């Protein structure tokens, strides 16, 4: 922007002359500026005295200085974010940052400390570890090397058992300073049981497929539905509904169903904790039931139950707003009866699964007997 050749005091004087009665045209012709410039000056300086002009210049100078300081602060903050990230630094990290600044740049110690938010006294006098901390830290390192899988809590237990008065917070601090964190183990090893591809069954009770479907009540409390289907007849063997279903619950439900249908030759499940629990594995071994596991992340290996669960969600769960667990059990049982006895199934010759199963039993002379139970 081009600077005016007139000072603020001169411009205020011109405005005073015009206010005193001098013609604006004569004033502009005598001093050598246009009338547009004069009216622009009047809009800016009208009503001001000569002393006010000096204060205006001081304010503009102070404003420019503050803008410069703000720009420098923003630039410094941006540089710190680029160098160290947005996470606040701990005191030791701040000391390392100050050291890096002093070595890599010509910045002063005062400026470097101000940038990272560290006092100069803290920079010049770093804390020293107490003697008793040094002895305790050395003992922690020894225990960590003796027992490689022990974390700080169990190391703290060993120290206290030996008579050292120390709490877990102090053990954790010394443990972290010595960089003794135990490497995390790999994910849970999956059970190495038989995994076979999905095949077409030839008889009832040859393979049962099981899986869980989740829903919620009107109150927001979650419920779990354990669905069990026969892969041959596509019947819904049972649907257990409760707030929580563990391995023992699954075993009880299967034993109850087996009283009327007999035990299956095999069950197909995913690798959920309910199906890999000790209770379920012991039940399968005791009853002579082969356990077929799907590979992780491959639900198509249990396509029968996935198809059934899709129908169950669309036709039952999505159509009802359960107020209580009792209502959910009643409505789900009503839908299961309709699914088995009324609803035609495309894989059963367009007839209900229960009717298809009854015709198969008449043709074969009865259901296939349950497998021989083995004694543990």
Coordinates of N, CA and C in Angstrom, one line a residue, residues 139-369:
X139 N 16.9 -54.7 41.7 CA 16.2 -55.9 42.1 C 15.1 -56.3 41.2
X140 N 14.3 -55.3 40.7 CA 13.2 -55.5 39.8 C 13.8 -56.1 38.5
X141 N 14.9 -55.5 38.0 CA 15.5 -56.0 36.8 C 15.9 -57.5 36.9
X142 N 16.5 -57.8 38.1 CA 16.9 -59.2 38.4 C 15.8 -60.2 38.4
X143 N 14.7 -59.8 39.0 CA 13.5 -60.6 39.1 C 12.9 -60.8 37.7
X144 N 12.9 -59.7 36.9 CA 12.3 -59.8 35.5 C 13.1 -60.7 34.7
X145 N 14.4 -60.8 34.8 CA 15.2 -61.7 34.0 C 15.1 -63.1 34.5
X146 N 14.9 -63.3 35.8 CA 14.7 -64.6 36.4 C 13.3 -65.2 35.9
X147 N 12.3 -64.4 36.0 CA 10.9 -64.8 35.6 C 10.4 -64.0 34.5
X148 N 10.7 -64.4 33.3 CA 10.5 -63.6 32.1 C 9.1 -63.3 31.8
X149 N 8.1 -64.1 32.2 CA 6.7 -63.8 31.9 C 6.0 -63.1 33.0
X150 N 6.7 -62.7 34.0 CA 6.1 -61.9 35.2 C 6.0 -60.5 34.8
X151 N 4.8 -59.9 35.1 CA 4.6 -58.5 34.9 C 4.9 -57.8 36.2
X152 N 4.6 -56.4 36.2 CA 5.0 -55.7 37.4 C 4.2 -56.0 38.6
X153 N 3.0 -56.5 38.5 CA 2.2 -56.9 39.6 C 2.8 -58.1 40.4
X154 N 3.1 -59.1 39.6 CA 3.7 -60.3 40.3 C 5.1 -60.0 40.8
X155 N 5.8 -59.2 40.1 CA 7.2 -58.8 40.6 C 7.0 -58.0 41.9
X156 N 6.0 -57.1 42.0 CA 5.7 -56.5 43.2 C 5.3 -57.4 44.4
X157 N 4.6 -58.5 44.0 CA 4.3 -59.5 45.1 C 5.5 -60.1 45.6
X158 N 6.5 -60.4 44.7 CA 7.7 -61.1 45.1 C 8.5 -60.1 46.0
X159 N 8.6 -58.8 45.7 CA 9.3 -57.9 46.5 C 8.7 -57.8 47.9
X160 N 7.4 -57.7 47.9 CA 6.7 -57.6 49.2 C 6.9 -58.8 50.1
X161 N 6.9 -60.0 49.4 CA 7.1 -61.2 50.1 C 8.5 -61.3 50.7
X162 N 9.5 -60.6 50.0 CA 10.8 -60.6 50.5 C 11.1 -59.5 51.6
X163 N 10.0 -58.8 51.9 CA 10.1 -57.8 53.0 C 10.3 -56.3 52.5
X164 N 10.3 -56.1 51.2 CA 10.4 -54.7 50.7 C 9.0 -54.0 50.8
X165 N 9.0 -52.9 51.4 CA 7.7 -52.1 51.5 C 7.6 -51.2 50.2
X166 N 6.7 -51.7 49.3 CA 6.6 -51.0 48.0 C 5.2 -51.2 47.5
X167 N 4.6 -50.2 46.9 CA 3.2 -50.4 46.3 C 3.4 -50.6 44.8
X168 N 2.2 -51.0 44.2 CA 2.2 -51.3 42.8 C 2.6 -50.1 41.9
X169 N 2.2 -48.9 42.3 CA 2.4 -47.7 41.5 C 3.9 -47.5 41.4
X170 N 4.6 -47.6 42.5 CA 6.1 -47.4 42.4 C 6.8 -48.5 41.7
X171 N 6.3 -49.7 41.8 CA 6.9 -50.8 41.0 C 6.6 -50.6 39.5
X172 N 5.5 -50.1 39.2 CA 5.2 -49.9 37.8 C 6.1 -48.7 37.2
X173 N 6.3 -47.7 38.0 CA 7.2 -46.6 37.6 C 8.6 -47.1 37.3
X174 N 9.1 -47.8 38.3 CA 10.5 -48.3 38.1 C 10.5 -49.4 37.0
X175 N 9.5 -50.2 36.8 CA 9.4 -51.2 35.8 C 9.4 -50.6 34.4
X176 N 8.7 -49.5 34.2 CA 8.6 -48.8 32.9 C 9.9 -48.1 32.6
X177 N 10.6 -47.5 33.7 CA 11.8 -46.8 33.5 C 12.9 -47.8 33.0
X178 N 12.9 -49.0 33.5 CA 13.8 -50.0 33.1 C 13.4 -50.7 31.7
X179 N 12.3 -50.3 31.2 CA 11.9 -50.8 29.9 C 11.8 -52.4 29.9
X180 N 11.0 -52.9 30.9 CA 10.9 -54.3 31.1 C 9.5 -54.9 30.7
X181 N 8.7 -54.1 29.9 CA 7.4 -54.5 29.6 C 7.4 -55.9 28.8
X182 N 6.5 -56.8 29.3 CA 6.5 -58.1 28.7 C 5.8 -58.1 27.3
X183 N 6.4 -58.7 26.4 CA 5.9 -58.7 25.0 C 4.5 -59.5 25.0
X184 N 3.5 -58.9 24.4 CA 2.2 -59.5 24.4 C 2.2 -60.8 23.6
X185 N 1.5 -61.8 24.1 CA 1.4 -63.0 23.5 C 0.5 -62.9 22.2
X186 N 0.7 -63.8 21.3 CA -0.1 -63.9 20.1 C -1.6 -64.2 20.5
X187 N -2.5 -64.0 19.5 CA -3.9 -64.3 19.8 C -4.1 -65.7 20.2
X188 N -5.3 -65.9 20.7 CA -5.7 -67.2 21.2 C -5.6 -68.2 20.1
X189 N -5.0 -69.4 20.4 CA -4.8 -70.4 19.5 C -6.2 -71.1 19.3
X190 N -6.6 -71.3 18.0 CA -7.8 -71.9 17.7 C -7.7 -73.4 17.9
X191 N -8.8 -74.1 18.2 CA -8.8 -75.5 18.4 C -8.6 -76.2 17.1
X192 N -7.7 -77.2 17.1 CA -7.3 -77.9 15.9 C -8.2 -79.2 15.8
X193 N -9.5 -78.9 15.6 CA -10.4 -80.1 15.4 C -10.7 -80.2 13.9
X194 N -11.5 -81.3 13.7 CA -11.7 -81.6 12.3 C -12.5 -80.5 11.6
X195 N -12.1 -80.1 10.4 CA -12.9 -79.1 9.7 C -13.1 -79.7 8.3
X196 N -14.4 -79.9 8.0 CA -14.8 -80.5 6.8 C -15.6 -79.6 6.0
X197 N -15.6 -79.6 4.7 CA -16.5 -78.8 3.9 C -17.9 -79.1 4.0
X198 N -18.8 -78.1 3.7 CA -20.3 -78.4 3.8 C -20.7 -79.4 2.7
X199 N -21.4 -80.4 3.2 CA -21.9 -81.4 2.2 C -23.4 -81.6 2.5
X200 N -24.0 -82.2 1.5 CA -25.5 -82.5 1.6 C -25.7 -83.7 2.4
X201 N -26.6 -83.6 3.4 CA -26.9 -84.7 4.3 C -27.9 -85.6 3.7
X202 N -27.9 -86.9 4.1 CA -28.7 -87.9 3.5 C -29.8 -88.4 4.4
X203 N -29.8 -88.0 5.7 CA -30.8 -88.5 6.7 C -31.0 -87.5 7.8
X204 N -32.0 -87.7 8.6 CA -32.3 -86.8 9.7 C -31.3 -87.1 10.8
X205 N -31.0 -86.1 11.6 CA -30.1 -86.2 12.7 C -28.7 -86.6 12.3
X206 N -28.4 -86.4 11.0 CA -27.0 -86.6 10.6 C -26.1 -85.5 11.1
X207 N -26.5 -84.2 10.8 CA -25.7 -83.0 11.3 C -26.7 -82.0 11.7
X208 N -26.4 -81.4 12.9 CA -27.2 -80.3 13.4 C -26.2 -79.1 13.4
X209 N -26.8 -77.9 12.9 CA -26.0 -76.7 12.9 C -26.5 -75.8 14.0
X210 N -25.6 -75.1 14.6 CA -25.9 -74.2 15.7 C -25.2 -72.9 15.6
X211 N -25.9 -71.8 16.1 CA -25.3 -70.5 16.1 C -26.1 -69.6 17.0
X212 N -25.6 -68.4 17.2 CA -26.2 -67.4 18.1 C -26.7 -66.2 17.3
X213 N -27.9 -65.7 17.7 CA -28.4 -64.5 17.2 C -28.7 -63.5 18.3
X214 N -28.3 -62.3 18.2 CA -28.5 -61.3 19.3 C -29.7 -60.4 19.0
X215 N -30.4 -59.9 20.1 CA -31.4 -59.0 19.9 C -31.5 -58.2 21.3
X216 N -32.4 -57.3 21.4 CA -32.6 -56.5 22.6 C -34.0 -56.3 22.9
X217 N -34.3 -56.2 24.2 CA -35.7 -55.9 24.7 C -36.0 -54.4 24.5
X218 N -37.2 -54.0 24.8 CA -37.6 -52.6 24.7 C -36.8 -51.8 25.8
X219 N -36.4 -52.4 26.9 CA -35.6 -51.7 27.9 C -34.1 -51.5 27.5
X220 N -33.7 -52.2 26.4 CA -32.3 -52.1 26.0 C -31.5 -53.2 26.4
X221 N -32.0 -54.1 27.3 CA -31.2 -55.2 27.7 C -31.1 -56.3 26.6
X222 N -29.8 -56.8 26.5 CA -29.6 -57.7 25.4 C -30.1 -59.1 25.7
X223 N -30.5 -59.8 24.7 CA -30.9 -61.2 24.8 C -30.1 -62.0 23.7
X224 N -29.9 -63.3 24.0 CA -29.2 -64.2 23.0 C -30.2 -65.3 22.7
X225 N -30.2 -65.7 21.4 CA -31.0 -66.8 20.9 C -30.1 -67.8 20.3
X226 N -30.1 -69.0 20.8 CA -29.3 -70.1 20.3 C -30.2 -70.9 19.4
X227 N -29.9 -70.9 18.1 CA -30.7 -71.6 17.1 C -30.0 -72.9 16.7
X228 N -30.8 -73.9 16.6 CA -30.4 -75.3 16.3 C -31.2 -75.8 15.1
X229 N -30.6 -76.2 14.0 CA -31.4 -76.7 12.9 C -30.8 -78.0 12.4
X230 N -31.7 -78.8 11.8 CA -31.2 -80.1 11.2 C -30.9 -79.8 9.7
X231 N -29.7 -80.2 9.3 CA -29.2 -79.8 8.0 C -29.9 -80.6 6.9
X232 N -30.5 -81.8 7.2 CA -31.2 -82.5 6.2 C -32.7 -82.1 6.0
X233 N -33.4 -82.1 7.1 CA -34.8 -81.7 7.0 C -35.1 -80.2 7.1
X234 N -34.1 -79.5 7.5 CA -34.2 -78.0 7.6 C -35.2 -77.6 8.7
X235 N -35.5 -78.6 9.6 CA -36.3 -78.2 10.8 C -35.5 -77.4 11.8
X236 N -36.3 -76.5 12.4 CA -35.7 -75.8 13.6 C -35.8 -76.7 14.8
X237 N -34.7 -77.3 15.2 CA -34.8 -78.3 16.3 C -35.2 -77.6 17.6
X238 N -34.6 -76.4 17.9 CA -35.0 -75.6 19.0 C -34.4 -74.2 18.9
X239 N -34.9 -73.3 19.7 CA -34.4 -71.9 19.8 C -34.4 -71.6 21.3
X240 N -33.3 -71.5 21.9 CA -33.1 -71.2 23.3 C -33.0 -69.6 23.4
X241 N -33.8 -69.0 24.3 CA -33.7 -67.6 24.5 C -33.4 -67.2 25.9
X242 N -32.4 -66.4 26.2 CA -32.1 -66.0 27.5 C -31.1 -64.8 27.5
X243 N -30.9 -64.3 28.6 CA -29.9 -63.1 28.7 C -28.5 -63.6 28.5
X244 N -28.2 -64.7 29.0 CA -26.8 -65.2 28.9 C -26.9 -66.8 28.7
X245 N -26.1 -67.3 27.7 CA -26.1 -68.7 27.4 C -24.6 -69.1 27.3
X246 N -24.2 -70.0 28.3 CA -22.9 -70.5 28.3 C -22.8 -71.9 27.8
X247 N -21.6 -72.5 27.9 CA -21.4 -73.9 27.5 C -22.3 -74.9 28.2
X248 N -22.5 -74.8 29.5 CA -23.3 -75.7 30.2 C -24.8 -75.5 29.9
X249 N -25.2 -74.3 29.6 CA -26.6 -74.0 29.2 C -26.8 -74.7 27.8
X250 N -25.9 -74.7 26.9 CA -26.0 -75.3 25.6 C -26.2 -76.8 25.8
X251 N -25.3 -77.4 26.6 CA -25.4 -78.8 26.9 C -26.8 -79.3 27.4
X252 N -27.3 -78.5 28.4 CA -28.6 -78.9 29.0 C -29.7 -78.8 27.9
X253 N -29.6 -77.8 27.1 CA -30.6 -77.6 26.0 C -30.6 -78.8 25.0
X254 N -29.4 -79.2 24.6 CA -29.2 -80.3 23.7 C -29.7 -81.6 24.3
X255 N -29.4 -81.9 25.5 CA -29.9 -83.1 26.2 C -31.4 -83.1 26.2
X256 N -32.0 -82.0 26.5 CA -33.5 -81.9 26.6 C -34.1 -82.2 25.2
X257 N -33.5 -81.6 24.1 CA -34.0 -81.9 22.8 C -33.8 -83.3 22.4
X258 N -32.7 -83.9 22.8 CA -32.4 -85.3 22.4 C -33.4 -86.3 23.0
X259 N -34.1 -86.0 24.1 CA -35.1 -86.9 24.6 C -36.1 -87.3 23.6
X260 N -36.5 -86.4 22.7 CA -37.5 -86.6 21.8 C -37.0 -86.9 20.4
X261 N -35.9 -86.4 20.0 CA -35.3 -86.6 18.6 C -34.2 -87.5 18.6
X262 N -33.5 -87.8 19.7 CA -32.3 -88.5 19.7 C -31.1 -87.6 19.4
X263 N -29.9 -88.1 19.7 CA -28.7 -87.3 19.5 C -28.2 -87.3 18.0
X264 N -27.7 -86.2 17.6 CA -27.2 -86.2 16.2 C -25.9 -86.9 16.1
X265 N -25.5 -87.3 14.8 CA -24.2 -87.9 14.6 C -23.1 -86.8 14.6
X266 N -23.4 -85.6 14.3 CA -22.4 -84.5 14.3 C -23.1 -83.2 14.5
X267 N -22.4 -82.2 15.1 CA -22.9 -80.9 15.2 C -21.9 -79.9 14.6
X268 N -22.4 -78.9 13.9 CA -21.5 -78.0 13.2 C -21.7 -76.6 13.8
X269 N -20.6 -76.0 14.3 CA -20.6 -74.7 15.0 C -19.4 -73.9 14.5
X270 N -19.5 -72.6 14.9 CA -18.3 -71.8 14.8 C -17.4 -72.0 16.0
X271 N -16.4 -71.1 16.1 CA -15.4 -71.3 17.2 C -15.7 -70.3 18.4
X272 N -17.0 -70.1 18.6 CA -17.3 -69.3 19.8 C -17.0 -69.9 21.1
X273 N -16.9 -69.1 22.2 CA -16.5 -69.7 23.4 C -17.5 -70.7 24.0
X274 N -18.7 -70.6 23.7 CA -19.7 -71.5 24.2 C -19.5 -72.9 23.6
X275 N -19.0 -73.0 22.3 CA -18.9 -74.2 21.6 C -17.5 -74.8 21.8
X276 N -16.6 -74.1 22.3 CA -15.2 -74.6 22.5 C -14.9 -74.7 24.0
X277 N -16.0 -74.6 24.9 CA -15.8 -74.7 26.3 C -15.6 -76.2 26.7
X278 N -15.1 -76.4 27.9 CA -14.8 -77.7 28.4 C -16.1 -78.5 28.5
X279 N -17.2 -77.8 28.9 CA -18.5 -78.5 29.1 C -19.0 -79.1 27.8
X280 N -18.9 -78.2 26.8 CA -19.5 -78.7 25.5 C -18.6 -79.8 24.9
X281 N -17.3 -79.7 25.0 CA -16.4 -80.7 24.4 C -16.5 -82.0 25.1
X282 N -16.7 -81.9 26.5 CA -16.9 -83.2 27.2 C -18.2 -83.8 26.9
X283 N -19.3 -83.0 26.6 CA -20.6 -83.6 26.2 C -20.5 -84.3 24.9
X284 N -19.8 -83.7 23.9 CA -19.7 -84.3 22.6 C -18.9 -85.6 22.7
X285 N -17.9 -85.6 23.5 CA -17.1 -86.9 23.6 C -17.9 -88.0 24.3
X286 N -18.7 -87.6 25.4 CA -19.4 -88.5 26.1 C -20.6 -89.1 25.3
X287 N -21.2 -88.3 24.5 CA -22.3 -88.8 23.7 C -21.9 -89.3 22.3
X288 N -20.6 -89.3 22.0 CA -20.2 -89.8 20.7 C -20.6 -88.9 19.5
X289 N -20.7 -87.6 19.8 CA -21.2 -86.7 18.7 C -19.9 -86.0 18.1
X290 N -19.8 -86.1 16.8 CA -18.6 -85.5 16.1 C -18.8 -84.0 16.1
X291 N -17.8 -83.3 16.4 CA -17.8 -81.8 16.5 C -17.1 -81.2 15.2
X292 N -17.9 -80.6 14.4 CA -17.4 -80.0 13.1 C -17.3 -78.5 13.4
X293 N -16.0 -78.0 13.2 CA -15.8 -76.6 13.5 C -15.6 -75.8 12.1
X294 N -16.1 -74.6 12.1 CA -15.8 -73.8 10.9 C -14.5 -73.1 11.1
X295 N -13.9 -72.8 10.0 CA -12.7 -72.0 10.0 C -13.0 -70.6 10.4
X296 N -12.2 -69.9 11.1 CA -12.4 -68.5 11.5 C -12.6 -67.6 10.3
X297 N -13.7 -66.8 10.3 CA -13.9 -65.8 9.2 C -14.5 -66.4 8.0
X298 N -15.1 -67.6 8.1 CA -15.7 -68.3 6.9 C -17.1 -68.8 7.3
X299 N -18.1 -67.9 7.5 CA -19.4 -68.3 7.8 C -20.1 -69.2 6.8
X300 N -19.6 -69.1 5.5 CA -20.3 -69.9 4.5 C -20.1 -71.4 4.7
X301 N -19.1 -71.8 5.6 CA -19.0 -73.2 5.9 C -20.1 -73.7 6.8
X302 N -20.9 -72.8 7.3 CA -22.1 -73.2 8.0 C -23.3 -72.4 7.4
X303 N -23.5 -72.6 6.1 CA -24.4 -71.8 5.3 C -25.9 -72.2 5.7
X304 N -26.1 -73.4 6.2 CA -27.5 -73.8 6.5 C -28.0 -72.9 7.7
X305 N -27.2 -72.8 8.7 CA -27.6 -72.0 9.9 C -27.6 -70.5 9.6
X306 N -26.7 -70.1 8.7 CA -26.7 -68.7 8.3 C -28.0 -68.3 7.6
X307 N -28.4 -69.2 6.7 CA -29.7 -69.0 5.9 C -30.9 -68.9 6.9
X308 N -30.9 -69.9 7.8 CA -32.0 -69.9 8.8 C -32.0 -68.7 9.6
X309 N -30.8 -68.2 10.1 CA -30.8 -67.0 11.0 C -31.2 -65.8 10.2
X310 N -31.0 -65.7 8.9 CA -31.5 -64.6 8.1 C -33.0 -64.6 8.1
X311 N -33.6 -65.7 7.9 CA -35.1 -65.8 8.0 C -35.6 -65.5 9.4
X312 N -34.9 -66.0 10.4 CA -35.3 -65.7 11.8 C -35.3 -64.2 12.1
X313 N -34.3 -63.5 11.7 CA -34.2 -62.1 11.9 C -35.3 -61.4 11.2
X314 N -35.5 -61.6 9.9 CA -36.4 -60.9 9.1 C -37.9 -61.1 9.5
X315 N -38.2 -62.4 9.8 CA -39.6 -62.7 9.9 C -40.1 -62.7 11.4
X316 N -39.1 -62.7 12.3 CA -39.5 -62.8 13.7 C -38.9 -61.6 14.5
X317 N -37.6 -61.5 14.6 CA -37.0 -60.5 15.5 C -37.3 -59.1 15.0
X318 N -37.3 -58.9 13.7 CA -37.5 -57.5 13.1 C -39.0 -57.2 13.1
X319 N -39.9 -58.1 13.4 CA -41.3 -57.9 13.3 C -41.9 -57.7 14.7
X320 N -41.1 -57.9 15.8 CA -41.6 -57.8 17.1 C -40.7 -56.9 18.0
X321 N -41.4 -56.2 18.9 CA -40.7 -55.3 19.9 C -40.9 -55.9 21.3
X322 N -40.0 -56.8 21.7 CA -40.2 -57.5 22.9 C -40.1 -56.6 24.1
X323 N -41.1 -56.8 25.0 CA -41.2 -56.0 26.3 C -40.5 -56.7 27.4
X324 N -40.4 -58.1 27.3 CA -39.8 -58.9 28.4 C -39.3 -60.1 27.8
X325 N -38.5 -60.8 28.6 CA -37.9 -62.1 28.2 C -39.0 -63.2 28.0
X326 N -40.0 -63.1 28.8 CA -41.1 -64.1 28.7 C -41.9 -63.9 27.4
X327 N -42.1 -62.7 27.0 CA -42.8 -62.4 25.7 C -41.9 -62.8 24.6
X328 N -40.6 -62.6 24.7 CA -39.7 -63.0 23.6 C -39.8 -64.5 23.4
X329 N -39.8 -65.3 24.5 CA -39.8 -66.7 24.4 C -41.1 -67.2 23.8
X330 N -42.2 -66.6 24.1 CA -43.5 -67.0 23.6 C -43.6 -66.7 22.1
X331 N -43.2 -65.5 21.7 CA -43.3 -65.1 20.3 C -42.3 -65.9 19.4
X332 N -41.2 -66.2 19.9 CA -40.2 -67.0 19.2 C -40.6 -68.4 19.1
X333 N -41.2 -69.0 20.1 CA -41.7 -70.3 20.1 C -42.9 -70.4 19.1
X334 N -43.7 -69.4 19.0 CA -44.8 -69.4 18.1 C -44.3 -69.3 16.6
X335 N -43.3 -68.5 16.4 CA -42.7 -68.4 15.1 C -42.0 -69.8 14.7
X336 N -41.3 -70.4 15.6 CA -40.7 -71.7 15.3 C -41.7 -72.7 14.9
X337 N -42.8 -72.8 15.6 CA -43.9 -73.7 15.3 C -44.4 -73.5 13.9
X338 N -44.6 -72.2 13.6 CA -45.1 -71.8 12.2 C -44.0 -72.2 11.2
X339 N -42.8 -72.0 11.5 CA -41.7 -72.3 10.5 C -41.6 -73.8 10.2
X340 N -41.8 -74.6 11.3 CA -41.7 -76.0 11.1 C -42.9 -76.7 10.5
X341 N -44.1 -76.2 10.8 CA -45.3 -76.9 10.4 C -46.2 -76.2 9.4
X342 N -45.9 -74.9 9.1 CA -46.8 -74.2 8.2 C -46.0 -73.6 7.0
X343 N -44.9 -73.0 7.3 CA -44.2 -72.3 6.3 C -43.5 -73.2 5.3
X344 N -43.8 -73.1 4.0 CA -43.2 -74.0 3.0 C -41.7 -73.7 2.8
X345 N -40.9 -74.7 2.6 CA -39.5 -74.5 2.4 C -39.1 -74.9 1.0
X346 N -38.3 -74.1 0.3 CA -38.0 -74.4 -1.1 C -37.1 -75.7 -1.2
X347 N -36.3 -75.9 -0.2 CA -35.4 -77.1 -0.2 C -36.1 -78.4 0.2
X348 N -37.3 -78.3 0.6 CA -38.1 -79.4 1.1 C -39.2 -79.7 0.1
X349 N -39.1 -79.4 -1.2 CA -40.2 -79.6 -2.1 C -41.4 -78.7 -1.9
X350 N -41.1 -77.5 -1.4 CA -42.2 -76.5 -1.2 C -43.2 -77.0 -0.1
X351 N -42.7 -77.8 0.8 CA -43.6 -78.2 1.9 C -42.9 -77.8 3.2
X352 N -43.7 -77.8 4.3 CA -43.0 -77.4 5.6 C -42.0 -78.5 6.0
X353 N -40.9 -78.0 6.7 CA -39.9 -79.0 7.1 C -40.4 -80.2 8.0
X354 N -41.4 -79.9 8.9 CA -41.9 -81.0 9.7 C -42.6 -82.1 8.8
X355 N -43.4 -81.7 7.8 CA -44.0 -82.6 6.9 C -43.0 -83.4 6.1
X356 N -42.0 -82.7 5.6 CA -40.9 -83.3 4.9 C -40.2 -84.4 5.7
X357 N -39.9 -84.0 7.0 CA -39.3 -85.0 7.9 C -40.2 -86.2 8.1
X358 N -41.5 -86.0 8.3 CA -42.4 -87.1 8.5 C -42.4 -88.0 7.4
X359 N -42.5 -87.5 6.1 CA -42.4 -88.3 4.9 C -41.2 -89.1 4.8
X360 N -40.0 -88.5 5.2 CA -38.8 -89.2 5.2 C -38.7 -90.4 6.2
X361 N -39.3 -90.2 7.4 CA -39.3 -91.2 8.4 C -40.2 -92.4 7.9
X362 N -41.3 -92.1 7.2 CA -42.2 -93.2 6.7 C -41.4 -94.0 5.6
X363 N -40.7 -93.2 4.8 CA -40.0 -93.9 3.7 C -38.8 -94.8 4.2
X364 N -38.1 -94.3 5.2 CA -37.0 -95.0 5.7 C -37.3 -96.0 6.9
X365 N -38.5 -95.9 7.3 CA -38.9 -96.8 8.4 C -38.5 -96.3 9.8
X366 N -38.3 -94.9 9.9 CA -38.0 -94.4 11.2 C -36.7 -93.6 11.1
X367 N -36.4 -92.9 12.2 CA -35.2 -92.0 12.2 C -34.0 -92.9 12.4
X368 N -32.8 -92.4 12.0 CA -31.6 -93.1 12.2 C -31.2 -93.1 13.7
X369 N -30.8 -94.3 14.2 CA -30.6 -94.3 15.7 C -29.4 -93.5 16.0

